[in-house]
Short mmCIF file of C-alpha atoms in Angstrom, two decimals:
data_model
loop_
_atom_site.label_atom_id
_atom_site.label_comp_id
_atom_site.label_asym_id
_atom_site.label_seq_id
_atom_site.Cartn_x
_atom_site.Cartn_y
_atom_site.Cartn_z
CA UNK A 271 -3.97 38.19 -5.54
CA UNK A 272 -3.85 35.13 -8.25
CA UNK A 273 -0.63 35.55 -9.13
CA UNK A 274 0.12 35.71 -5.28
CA UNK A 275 -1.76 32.49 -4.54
CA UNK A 276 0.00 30.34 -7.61
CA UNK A 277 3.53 31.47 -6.61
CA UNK A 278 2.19 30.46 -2.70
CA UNK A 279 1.68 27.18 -4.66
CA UNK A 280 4.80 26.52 -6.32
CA UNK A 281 6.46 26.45 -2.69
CA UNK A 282 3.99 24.17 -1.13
CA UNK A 283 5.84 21.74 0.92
CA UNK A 284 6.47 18.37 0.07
CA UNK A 285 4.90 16.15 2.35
CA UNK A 286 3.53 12.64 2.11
CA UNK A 287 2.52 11.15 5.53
CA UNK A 288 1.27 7.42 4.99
CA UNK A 289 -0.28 5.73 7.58
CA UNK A 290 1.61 2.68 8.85
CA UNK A 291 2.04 -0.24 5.89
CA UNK A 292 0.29 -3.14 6.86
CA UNK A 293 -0.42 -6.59 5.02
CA UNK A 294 -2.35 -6.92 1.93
CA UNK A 295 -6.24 -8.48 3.64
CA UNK A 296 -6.13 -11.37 1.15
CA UNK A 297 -3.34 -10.89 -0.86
CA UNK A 298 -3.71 -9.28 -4.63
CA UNK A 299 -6.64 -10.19 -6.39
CA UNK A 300 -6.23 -12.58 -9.31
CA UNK A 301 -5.59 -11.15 -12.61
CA UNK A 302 -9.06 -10.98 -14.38
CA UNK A 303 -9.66 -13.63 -17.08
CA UNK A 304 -8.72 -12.23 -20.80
CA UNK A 305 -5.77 -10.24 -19.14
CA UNK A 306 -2.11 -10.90 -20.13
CA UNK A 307 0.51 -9.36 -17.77
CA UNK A 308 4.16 -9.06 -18.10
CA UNK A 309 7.08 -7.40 -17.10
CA UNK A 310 8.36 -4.12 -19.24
CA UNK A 311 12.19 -3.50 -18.56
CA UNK A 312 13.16 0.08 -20.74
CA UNK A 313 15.82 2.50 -20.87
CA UNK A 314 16.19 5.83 -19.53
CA UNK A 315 19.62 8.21 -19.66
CA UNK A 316 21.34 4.89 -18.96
CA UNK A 317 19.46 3.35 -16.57
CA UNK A 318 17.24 0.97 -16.10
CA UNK A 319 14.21 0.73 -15.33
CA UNK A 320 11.50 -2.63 -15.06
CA UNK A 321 7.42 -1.51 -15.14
CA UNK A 322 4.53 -3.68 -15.46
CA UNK A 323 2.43 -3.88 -18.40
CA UNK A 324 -1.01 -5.25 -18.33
CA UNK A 325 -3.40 -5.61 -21.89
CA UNK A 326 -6.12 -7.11 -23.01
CA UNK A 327 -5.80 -10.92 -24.67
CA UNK A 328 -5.03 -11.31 -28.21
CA UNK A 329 -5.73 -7.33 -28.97
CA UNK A 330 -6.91 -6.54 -32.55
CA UNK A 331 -5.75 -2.91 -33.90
CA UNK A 332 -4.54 0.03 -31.63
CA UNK A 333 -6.14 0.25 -28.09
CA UNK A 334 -6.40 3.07 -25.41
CA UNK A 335 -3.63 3.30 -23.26
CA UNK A 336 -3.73 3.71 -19.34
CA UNK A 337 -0.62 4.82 -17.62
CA UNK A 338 -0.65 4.15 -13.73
CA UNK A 339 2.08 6.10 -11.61
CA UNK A 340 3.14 4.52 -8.37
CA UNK A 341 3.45 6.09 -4.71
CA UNK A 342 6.79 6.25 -3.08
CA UNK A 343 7.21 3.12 -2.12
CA UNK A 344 7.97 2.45 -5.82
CA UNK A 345 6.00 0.08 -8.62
CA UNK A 346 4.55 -2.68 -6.80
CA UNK A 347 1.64 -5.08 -6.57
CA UNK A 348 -0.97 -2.16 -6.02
CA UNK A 349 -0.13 -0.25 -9.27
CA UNK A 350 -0.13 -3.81 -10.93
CA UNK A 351 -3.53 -4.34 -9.40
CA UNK A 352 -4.89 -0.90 -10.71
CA UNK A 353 -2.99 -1.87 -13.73
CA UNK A 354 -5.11 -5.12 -14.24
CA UNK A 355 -8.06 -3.49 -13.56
CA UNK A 356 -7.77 -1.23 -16.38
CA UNK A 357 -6.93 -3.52 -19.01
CA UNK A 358 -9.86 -5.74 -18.23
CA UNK A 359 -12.10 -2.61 -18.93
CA UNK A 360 -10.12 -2.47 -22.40
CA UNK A 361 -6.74 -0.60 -22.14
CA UNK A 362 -3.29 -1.43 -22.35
CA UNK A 363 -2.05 -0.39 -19.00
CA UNK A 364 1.49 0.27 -18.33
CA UNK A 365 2.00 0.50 -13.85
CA UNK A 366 5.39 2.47 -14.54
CA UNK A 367 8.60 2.06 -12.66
CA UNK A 368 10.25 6.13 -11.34
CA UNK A 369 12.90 4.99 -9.83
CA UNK A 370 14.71 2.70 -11.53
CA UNK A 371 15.05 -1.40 -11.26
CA UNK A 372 15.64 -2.70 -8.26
CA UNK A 373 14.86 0.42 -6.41
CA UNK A 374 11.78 -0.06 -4.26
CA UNK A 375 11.28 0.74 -0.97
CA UNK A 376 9.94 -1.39 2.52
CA UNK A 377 9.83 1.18 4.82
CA UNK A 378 9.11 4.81 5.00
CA UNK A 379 12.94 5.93 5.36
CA UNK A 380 13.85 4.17 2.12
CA UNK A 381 10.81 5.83 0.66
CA UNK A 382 11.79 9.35 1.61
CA UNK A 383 15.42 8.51 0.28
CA UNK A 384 14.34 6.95 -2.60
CA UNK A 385 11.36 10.09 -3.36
CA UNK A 386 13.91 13.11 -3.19
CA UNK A 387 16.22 12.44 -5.76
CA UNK A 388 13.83 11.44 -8.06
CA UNK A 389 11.63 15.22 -8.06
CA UNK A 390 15.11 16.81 -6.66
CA UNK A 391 16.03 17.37 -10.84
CA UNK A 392 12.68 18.50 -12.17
CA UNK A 393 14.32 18.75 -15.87
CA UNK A 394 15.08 15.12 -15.95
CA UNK A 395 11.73 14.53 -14.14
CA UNK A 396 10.11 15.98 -16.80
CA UNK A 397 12.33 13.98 -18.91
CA UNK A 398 11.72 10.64 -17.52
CA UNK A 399 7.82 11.65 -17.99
CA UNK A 400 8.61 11.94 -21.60
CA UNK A 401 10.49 8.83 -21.93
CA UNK A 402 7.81 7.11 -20.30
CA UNK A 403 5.39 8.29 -22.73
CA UNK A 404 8.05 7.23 -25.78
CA UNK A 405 8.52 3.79 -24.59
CA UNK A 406 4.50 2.74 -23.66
CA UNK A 407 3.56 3.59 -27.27
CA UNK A 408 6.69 2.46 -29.06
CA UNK A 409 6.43 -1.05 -27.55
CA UNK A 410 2.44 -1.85 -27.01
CA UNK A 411 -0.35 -1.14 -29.29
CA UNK A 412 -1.57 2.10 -28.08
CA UNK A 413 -3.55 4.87 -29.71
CA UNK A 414 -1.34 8.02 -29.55
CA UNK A 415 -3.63 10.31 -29.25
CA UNK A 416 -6.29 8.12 -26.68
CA UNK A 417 -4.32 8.45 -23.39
CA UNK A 418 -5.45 8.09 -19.38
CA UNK A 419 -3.18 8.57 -16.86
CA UNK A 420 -3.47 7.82 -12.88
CA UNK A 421 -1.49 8.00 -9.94
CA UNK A 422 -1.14 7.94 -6.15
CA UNK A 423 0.87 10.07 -3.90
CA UNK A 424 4.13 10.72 -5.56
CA UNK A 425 2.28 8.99 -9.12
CA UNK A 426 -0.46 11.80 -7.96
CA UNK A 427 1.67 14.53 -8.38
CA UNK A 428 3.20 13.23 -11.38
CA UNK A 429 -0.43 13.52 -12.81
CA UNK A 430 -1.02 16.93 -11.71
CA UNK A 431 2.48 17.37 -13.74
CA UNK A 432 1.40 15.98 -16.85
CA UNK A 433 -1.71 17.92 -16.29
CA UNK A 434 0.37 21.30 -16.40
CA UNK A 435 2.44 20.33 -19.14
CA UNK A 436 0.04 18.80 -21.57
CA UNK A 437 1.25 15.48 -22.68
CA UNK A 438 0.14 15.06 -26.20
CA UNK A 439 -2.31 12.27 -26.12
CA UNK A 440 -3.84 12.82 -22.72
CA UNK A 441 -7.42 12.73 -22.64
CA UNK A 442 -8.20 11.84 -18.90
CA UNK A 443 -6.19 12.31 -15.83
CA UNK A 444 -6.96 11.46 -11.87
CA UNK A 445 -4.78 11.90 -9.22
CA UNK A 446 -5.36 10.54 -6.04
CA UNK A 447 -4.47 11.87 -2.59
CA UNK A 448 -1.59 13.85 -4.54
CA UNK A 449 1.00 16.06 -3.34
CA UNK A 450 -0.44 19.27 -5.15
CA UNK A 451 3.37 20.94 -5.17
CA UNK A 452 4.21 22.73 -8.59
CA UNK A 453 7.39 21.62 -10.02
CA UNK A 454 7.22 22.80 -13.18
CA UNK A 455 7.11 26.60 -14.61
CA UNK A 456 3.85 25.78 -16.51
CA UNK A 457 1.67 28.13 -15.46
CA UNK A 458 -1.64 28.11 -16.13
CA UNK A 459 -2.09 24.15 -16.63
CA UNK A 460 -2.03 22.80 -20.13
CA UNK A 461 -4.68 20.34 -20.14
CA UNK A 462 -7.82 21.68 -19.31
CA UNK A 463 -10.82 19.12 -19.38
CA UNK A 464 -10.99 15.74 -17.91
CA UNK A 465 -9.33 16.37 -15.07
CA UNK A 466 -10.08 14.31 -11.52
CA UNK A 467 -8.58 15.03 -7.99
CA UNK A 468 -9.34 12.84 -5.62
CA UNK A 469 -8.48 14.02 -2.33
CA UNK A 470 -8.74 12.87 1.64
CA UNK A 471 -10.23 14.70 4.05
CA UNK A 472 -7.43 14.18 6.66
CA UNK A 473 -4.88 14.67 3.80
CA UNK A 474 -1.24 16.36 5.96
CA UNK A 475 -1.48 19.59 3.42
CA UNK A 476 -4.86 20.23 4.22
CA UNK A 477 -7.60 22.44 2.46
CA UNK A 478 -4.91 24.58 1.27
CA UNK A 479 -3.03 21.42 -0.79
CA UNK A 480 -6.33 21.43 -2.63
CA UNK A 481 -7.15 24.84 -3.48
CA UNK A 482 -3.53 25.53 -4.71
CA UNK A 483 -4.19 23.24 -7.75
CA UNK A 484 -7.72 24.37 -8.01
CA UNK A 485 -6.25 28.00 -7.98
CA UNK A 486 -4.00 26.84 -10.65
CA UNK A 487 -7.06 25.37 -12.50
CA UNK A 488 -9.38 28.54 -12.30
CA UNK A 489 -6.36 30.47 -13.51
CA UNK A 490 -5.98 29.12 -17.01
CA UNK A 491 -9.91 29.22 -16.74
CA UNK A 492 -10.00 25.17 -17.20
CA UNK A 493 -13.94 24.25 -17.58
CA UNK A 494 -13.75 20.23 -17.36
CA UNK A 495 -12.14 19.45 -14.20
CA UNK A 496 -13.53 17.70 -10.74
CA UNK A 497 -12.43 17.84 -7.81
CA UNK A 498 -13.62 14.80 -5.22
CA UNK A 499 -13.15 14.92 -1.39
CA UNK A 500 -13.57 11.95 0.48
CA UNK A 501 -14.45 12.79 4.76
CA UNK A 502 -12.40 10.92 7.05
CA UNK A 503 -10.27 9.55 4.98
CA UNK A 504 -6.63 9.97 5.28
CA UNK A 505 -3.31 10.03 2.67
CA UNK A 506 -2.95 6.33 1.23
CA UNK A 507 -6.71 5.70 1.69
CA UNK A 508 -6.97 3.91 -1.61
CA UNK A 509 -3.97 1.48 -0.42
CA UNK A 510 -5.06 -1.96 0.29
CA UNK A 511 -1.15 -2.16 1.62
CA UNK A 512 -1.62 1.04 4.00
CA UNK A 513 -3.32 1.02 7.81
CA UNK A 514 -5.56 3.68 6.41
CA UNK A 515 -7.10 1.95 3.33
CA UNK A 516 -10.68 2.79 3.18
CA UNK A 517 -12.41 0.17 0.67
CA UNK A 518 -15.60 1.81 0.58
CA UNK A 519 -14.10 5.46 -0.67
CA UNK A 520 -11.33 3.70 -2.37
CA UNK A 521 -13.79 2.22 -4.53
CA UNK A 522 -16.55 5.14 -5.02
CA UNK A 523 -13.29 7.20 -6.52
CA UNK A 524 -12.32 4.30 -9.06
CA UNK A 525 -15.69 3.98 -10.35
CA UNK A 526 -16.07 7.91 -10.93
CA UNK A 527 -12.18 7.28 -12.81
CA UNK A 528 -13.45 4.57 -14.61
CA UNK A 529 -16.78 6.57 -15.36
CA UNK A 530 -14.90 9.47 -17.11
CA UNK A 531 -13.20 6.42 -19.35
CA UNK A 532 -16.90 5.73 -20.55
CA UNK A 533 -18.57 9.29 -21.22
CA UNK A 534 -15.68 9.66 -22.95
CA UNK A 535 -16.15 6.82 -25.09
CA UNK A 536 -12.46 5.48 -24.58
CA UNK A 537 -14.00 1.64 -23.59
CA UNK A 538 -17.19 0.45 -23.22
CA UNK A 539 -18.90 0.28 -20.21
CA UNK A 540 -18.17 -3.04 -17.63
CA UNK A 541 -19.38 -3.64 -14.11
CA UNK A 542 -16.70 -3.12 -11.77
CA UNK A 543 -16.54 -4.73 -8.70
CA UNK A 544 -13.13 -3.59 -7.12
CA UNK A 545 -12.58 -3.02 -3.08
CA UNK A 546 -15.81 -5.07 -2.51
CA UNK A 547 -14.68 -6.84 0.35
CA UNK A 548 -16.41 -5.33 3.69
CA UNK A 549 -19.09 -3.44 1.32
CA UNK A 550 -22.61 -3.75 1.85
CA UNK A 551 -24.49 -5.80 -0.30
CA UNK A 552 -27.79 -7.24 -1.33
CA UNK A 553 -28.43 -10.78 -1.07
CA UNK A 554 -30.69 -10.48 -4.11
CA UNK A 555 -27.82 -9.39 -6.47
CA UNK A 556 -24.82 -11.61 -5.77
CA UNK A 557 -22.98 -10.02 -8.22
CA UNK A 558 -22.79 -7.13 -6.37
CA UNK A 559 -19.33 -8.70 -4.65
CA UNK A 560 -17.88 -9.79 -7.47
CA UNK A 561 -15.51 -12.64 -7.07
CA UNK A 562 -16.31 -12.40 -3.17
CA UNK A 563 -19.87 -13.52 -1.70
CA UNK A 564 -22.57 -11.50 0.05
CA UNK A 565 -22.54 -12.79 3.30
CA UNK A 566 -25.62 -11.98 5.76
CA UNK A 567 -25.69 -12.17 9.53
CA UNK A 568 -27.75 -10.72 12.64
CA UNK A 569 -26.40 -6.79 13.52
CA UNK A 570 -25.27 -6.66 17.32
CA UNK A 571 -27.13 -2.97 17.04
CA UNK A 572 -30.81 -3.08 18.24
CA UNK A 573 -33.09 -0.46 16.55
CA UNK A 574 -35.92 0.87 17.84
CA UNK A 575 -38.01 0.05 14.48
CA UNK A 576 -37.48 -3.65 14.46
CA UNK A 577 -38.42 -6.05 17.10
CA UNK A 578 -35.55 -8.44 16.01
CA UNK A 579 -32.45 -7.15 15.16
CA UNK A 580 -31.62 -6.83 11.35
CA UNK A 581 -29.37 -8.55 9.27
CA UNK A 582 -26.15 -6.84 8.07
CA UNK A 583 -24.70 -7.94 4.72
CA UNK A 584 -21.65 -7.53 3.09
CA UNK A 585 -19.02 -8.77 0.80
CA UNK A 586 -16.91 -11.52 2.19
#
């Protein structure tokens, strides 16, 4: 019956269903202070391709390395975002480019035309994966053998692929609302611990996406794995750039990424404040919101309990 169930996961279909794109609610944040960004342009097979690379200030002596794996629309300013965010907790954090430079997509027919020729091959797939992994710690000062790697969507899946092979170096991988499809004959996964899923309620492949890789995980008897599932929330829900971004469960799953960094001792710890805006707060900690403010007002709701109505705060 597990055999049955893996092989029923290997022909899982591939479907990614964002929600609508809409514009970025205030633009990308600012890169953090003490974080140097650039542009990484490398070769692969004889093409092209142009990532972002963001690190630390002035780093002294190898440093963990973060690789972030973008959804289908291609490298962008998300992954550059989640990229920055990294590397102000201590990594050097490479937001890698899949399909090549220049090839990005605006709308969700260039994304499904850009997507299927880049997992149609999944030798070179595997291959790029590789080369990515060559050219992060040929060119930045990253410790071999202290890797974390993250994606979204199409990036997601490219984590659950790294997860099955076992890229030397990997120590911590999270994918988030993945597509859970098995391209690769590795069967059980490689990598074993320090594994994070974090997966939408309202995702299109439903319970089922989820327990294939969990049936995948249970089958090579992996012990350090977690799997998160956030209710109501739908594919793209950590996308600041998607009509379904949810900053409330987009930031509860960062902080539990960013909490495996610290029990593993990759970085030390550093309050986070990322997808604040909208978030409760408390006017008594104002750091709470980060670079935004905690903004208080009178709720519209009456309550039984209170003969005035409340005050509602939140980041704004």
């Amino acid at each position: 019956m597990r055999t049955a169930s893996i092989a029923l996961a290997m022909l899982a279909p591939l479907t990614m269903a964002h929600g609508p794109k809409q514009i970025w609610d205030g633009g990308k944040p600012a890169t953090p202070e003490g974080v140097v960004t650039g542009r990484f342009t490398y070769q692969f097979e004889g093409e092209t391709f142009d990532g972002y690379v963001a690190h630390p200030a002035n780093p002294t002596g190898l440093l963990p390395g973060a690789m972030v794996f973008h959804q289908w629309y291609g490298e962008g300013e998300v992954e550059q975002w989640r990229a920055e965010q990294l590397a102000d907790t201590g990594f050097v954090a490479f937001a890698v480019d899949m399909y090549g430079q220049g090839q990005r997509a605006t709308s969700r027919e260039e994304a499904v035309a850009l997507v299927g020729p880049a997992r149609g091959d999944a030798a070179r797939y595997h291959r790029l994966l590789a080369r990515l992994f060559e050219v992060f710690i040929d060119n930045y000062p990253v410790d071999p053998t202290k890797i974390s790697v993250s994606g979204y969507c199409f990036g997601g899946q490219a984590v659950l692929e790294i997860v099955r092979r076992g890229y030397p170096g990997v120590v911590a991988a999270a994918a988030f609302h993945p597509s859970t499809t098995n391209l690769t004959a590795t069967i059980p996964p490689t990598m074993t611990e320090n594994v994070q899923i974090h997966y939408p309620e309202l995702e299109p492949a439903g319970d089922e996406g989820l327990a294939f890789f969990e049936e995948e995980l249970r089958y090579g008897e992996a012990m350090g794995w977690t799997t998160f599932k956030y209710g109501g929330a739908s594919h793209g829900f950590t996308d600041p750039t998607n009509a379904v971004y949810d900053a409330k469960q987009s930031r509860l799953s960062h902080e539990y990424y960013h909490a495996l960094h610290y029990e593993l001792g990759l970085v030390e710890h550093k309050d986070s404040h990322y997808d604040t805006v909208g978030l409760a707060c408390d006017p008594s900690r104002p750091n709470m919101c980060g670079e935004y403010s905690c903004t208080c007002s009178a709720s519209s709701r009456r309550h039984l309990l209170f003969s005035t109505a409340p005050s509602v705060c939140t980041c704004a």
